[in-house]
Amino acid sequence: MSLTSPEGTPLRKTDHREQTGSEVHAERARAAARFAFYGCTPQRADTGRIAHVQRAQQRAVAREVIKPCGGEIVVEYFDTYTRHWTADVPPESHRPWGQRPQARALIDALATDTFDAVVIGDLAAATFGSTSMWDVVELLRQHHKTLWAPGIEGALDPDDLAQLLLAKVLIGTPIPRPRGSDRESAAD
């Protein structure tokens, strides 16, 4: 299994010769101070009040997640998504994360120096649609940014077995192959 971008294209692996992936990741996590908040909630047929409340709840959780490092939310991205099929169009929860408008805006902003890391307020399977959370972590890593989530002490690290198992138990996300395993499987 190779990692893919939120749009479905293959991601390149970052190569750090002097430091291991975990060391580089930990260094970036310690430096994170400015956060982009990303949240999402299912679209409601009523007035949208529920979505507004869920946004506020997710934002409050996100602030608690980054509080220990003195982090500050400097920009927000929040999508609503459909959970039901309409005609032949699948719900957004079945599409790649990068196809949601605010997720796309966040991805476009990765090249800027607006924020150091991304924080989410809800560690749920639907947060990134059909895109694996670890693919999002890898995309952020390529832009020298990290992903922070509730229940994790600091930034998500795909080299941390405890975090991999926690994500598997909490949201059912598959455990990614270790770095370099793509080369091995290509030889098979």
Coordinates of C-alpha atoms in Angstrom, one line a residue:
M1 CA 0.0 0.0 0.0
S2 CA 1.5 3.3 -1.0
L3 CA 0.5 6.6 0.5
T4 CA -1.7 8.9 -1.6
S5 CA -2.5 12.6 -1.5
P6 CA -6.0 13.8 -0.5
E7 CA -6.7 14.0 -4.2
G8 CA -5.6 10.4 -4.8
T9 CA -2.2 10.9 -6.4
P10 CA 0.9 9.2 -4.9
L11 CA 2.9 11.0 -2.3
R12 CA 6.7 11.1 -2.3
K13 CA 8.5 10.0 0.8
T14 CA 10.5 12.7 2.6
D15 CA 14.2 11.9 2.9
H16 CA 16.1 13.1 6.0
R17 CA 19.7 11.7 5.9
E18 CA 20.9 13.2 9.2
Q19 CA 17.9 12.5 11.3
T20 CA 15.3 9.7 11.5
G21 CA 11.7 10.5 10.6
S22 CA 10.7 10.5 14.3
E23 CA 13.5 12.9 15.3
V24 CA 12.5 15.4 12.5
H25 CA 8.8 14.9 13.4
A26 CA 9.4 15.6 17.1
E27 CA 11.5 18.7 16.2
R28 CA 8.7 20.1 14.1
A29 CA 6.1 19.3 16.8
R30 CA 8.0 21.2 19.4
A31 CA 8.3 24.2 17.1
A32 CA 4.5 24.3 16.4
A33 CA 3.0 27.5 17.8
R34 CA 0.6 28.7 15.0
F35 CA -2.1 26.3 14.2
A36 CA -4.7 26.0 11.4
F37 CA -7.9 24.4 12.8
Y38 CA -9.7 22.0 10.5
G39 CA -13.1 20.6 11.4
C40 CA -16.1 19.2 9.7
T41 CA -19.6 18.0 10.4
P42 CA -22.4 16.4 8.5
Q43 CA -24.7 18.9 6.7
R44 CA -28.0 19.4 8.4
A45 CA -31.3 19.9 6.7
D46 CA -32.4 22.4 9.4
T47 CA -31.1 25.9 10.0
G48 CA -27.5 24.9 10.5
R49 CA -27.5 25.6 14.2
I50 CA -26.3 22.1 15.0
A51 CA -23.4 22.6 12.6
H52 CA -22.6 25.9 14.4
V53 CA -22.6 24.2 17.8
Q54 CA -20.5 21.3 16.6
R55 CA -18.0 23.7 15.1
A56 CA -17.7 25.5 18.4
Q57 CA -17.3 22.2 20.2
Q58 CA -14.6 21.0 17.9
R59 CA -12.8 24.4 18.1
A60 CA -12.9 24.2 21.9
V61 CA -11.4 20.7 21.9
A62 CA -8.7 21.8 19.4
R63 CA -7.7 24.6 21.7
E64 CA -7.3 22.1 24.6
V65 CA -5.2 19.9 22.4
I66 CA -2.7 22.7 21.7
K67 CA -2.8 24.4 25.1
P68 CA 0.1 22.4 26.6
C69 CA 2.5 23.8 23.9
G70 CA 1.2 27.3 24.1
G71 CA -0.3 27.0 20.6
E72 CA -2.7 29.5 19.0
I73 CA -5.2 28.9 16.3
V74 CA -4.5 31.6 13.6
V75 CA -6.7 30.3 10.8
E76 CA -9.8 28.1 10.5
Y77 CA -11.1 25.8 7.9
F78 CA -14.4 24.1 8.4
D79 CA -16.4 21.9 6.0
T80 CA -19.9 20.5 6.1
Y81 CA -20.4 17.3 4.2
T82 CA -23.3 15.1 3.1
R83 CA -23.7 11.6 4.4
H84 CA -26.3 10.5 1.8
W85 CA -26.1 9.6 -1.9
T86 CA -27.9 12.0 -4.2
A87 CA -28.7 10.5 -7.6
D88 CA -25.4 8.9 -8.7
V89 CA -23.2 11.3 -6.6
P90 CA -21.5 9.7 -3.6
P91 CA -21.6 11.6 -0.3
E92 CA -18.5 13.7 0.5
S93 CA -17.6 11.3 3.3
H94 CA -16.8 8.8 0.5
R95 CA -14.6 11.2 -1.5
P96 CA -11.0 12.2 -1.0
W97 CA -10.5 14.9 1.7
G98 CA -9.0 17.4 -0.8
Q99 CA -12.3 17.6 -2.7
R100 CA -14.0 19.4 0.2
P101 CA -13.8 23.2 -0.3
Q102 CA -12.2 24.1 3.0
A103 CA -9.9 21.1 3.0
R104 CA -8.8 22.2 -0.5
A105 CA -8.1 25.7 0.8
L106 CA -6.1 24.3 3.7
I107 CA -4.0 22.2 1.3
D108 CA -3.4 25.3 -0.9
A109 CA -2.3 27.2 2.1
L110 CA 0.4 24.6 3.1
A111 CA 2.9 26.3 0.9
T112 CA 2.5 29.6 2.9
D113 CA 4.0 30.5 6.2
T114 CA 0.6 31.2 7.8
F115 CA 0.7 28.2 10.2
D116 CA 3.1 25.6 11.6
A117 CA 0.7 22.7 12.2
V118 CA -2.9 21.6 11.8
V119 CA -5.1 20.7 14.7
I120 CA -8.4 18.9 14.5
G121 CA -11.1 18.8 17.2
D122 CA -12.6 15.5 16.3
L123 CA -10.7 12.3 15.7
A124 CA -13.4 10.5 13.6
A125 CA -13.3 8.4 10.5
A126 CA -15.3 11.0 8.5
T127 CA -12.8 13.8 9.3
F128 CA -10.7 13.2 6.2
G129 CA -13.4 11.5 4.0
S130 CA -12.0 8.5 2.1
T131 CA -8.4 9.8 2.6
S132 CA -6.4 8.0 5.3
M133 CA -5.4 10.1 8.2
W134 CA -1.8 8.9 7.8
D135 CA -1.8 10.2 4.2
V136 CA -2.8 13.6 5.5
V137 CA 0.0 13.4 8.1
E138 CA 2.5 12.5 5.3
L139 CA 1.2 15.4 3.1
L140 CA 1.7 17.8 6.1
R141 CA 5.1 16.3 6.8
Q142 CA 6.2 17.1 3.2
H143 CA 5.3 20.8 3.9
H144 CA 7.2 20.7 7.3
K145 CA 3.9 20.7 9.2
T146 CA 2.3 18.3 11.7
L147 CA -1.2 17.2 12.6
W148 CA -2.5 17.3 16.2
A149 CA -5.6 15.5 17.3
P150 CA -7.5 14.8 20.6
G151 CA -6.2 11.9 22.6
I152 CA -2.6 12.2 21.4
E153 CA 0.1 13.9 23.4
G154 CA 1.4 16.3 20.7
A155 CA 1.6 15.7 17.0
L156 CA 0.6 12.5 15.3
D157 CA 3.7 10.5 14.4
P158 CA 3.3 7.6 11.9
D159 CA 6.5 6.1 13.3
D160 CA 5.0 5.8 16.8
L161 CA 3.4 2.4 17.2
A162 CA 1.2 3.5 20.2
Q163 CA -0.3 6.2 18.1
L164 CA -0.8 3.9 15.1
L165 CA -2.7 1.4 17.3
L166 CA -4.7 4.1 19.0
A167 CA -5.9 5.4 15.7
K168 CA -6.7 1.9 14.6
V169 CA -8.8 1.3 17.7
L170 CA -10.5 4.7 17.8
I171 CA -11.4 5.2 14.1
G172 CA -10.4 2.1 12.3
T173 CA -7.7 3.7 10.2
P174 CA -5.3 1.1 8.7
I175 CA -1.8 1.0 10.0
P176 CA 0.5 2.3 7.2
R177 CA 3.4 0.3 5.9
P178 CA 6.8 1.3 7.3
R179 CA 8.8 3.7 5.3
G180 CA 10.7 2.1 2.4
S181 CA 8.3 -0.9 2.2
D182 CA 7.0 0.4 -1.2
R183 CA 10.4 -0.4 -2.7
E184 CA 10.3 -3.9 -1.2
S185 CA 6.8 -4.6 -2.6
A186 CA 7.7 -3.3 -6.0
A187 CA 10.4 -6.0 -6.2
D188 CA 7.9 -8.8 -5.4

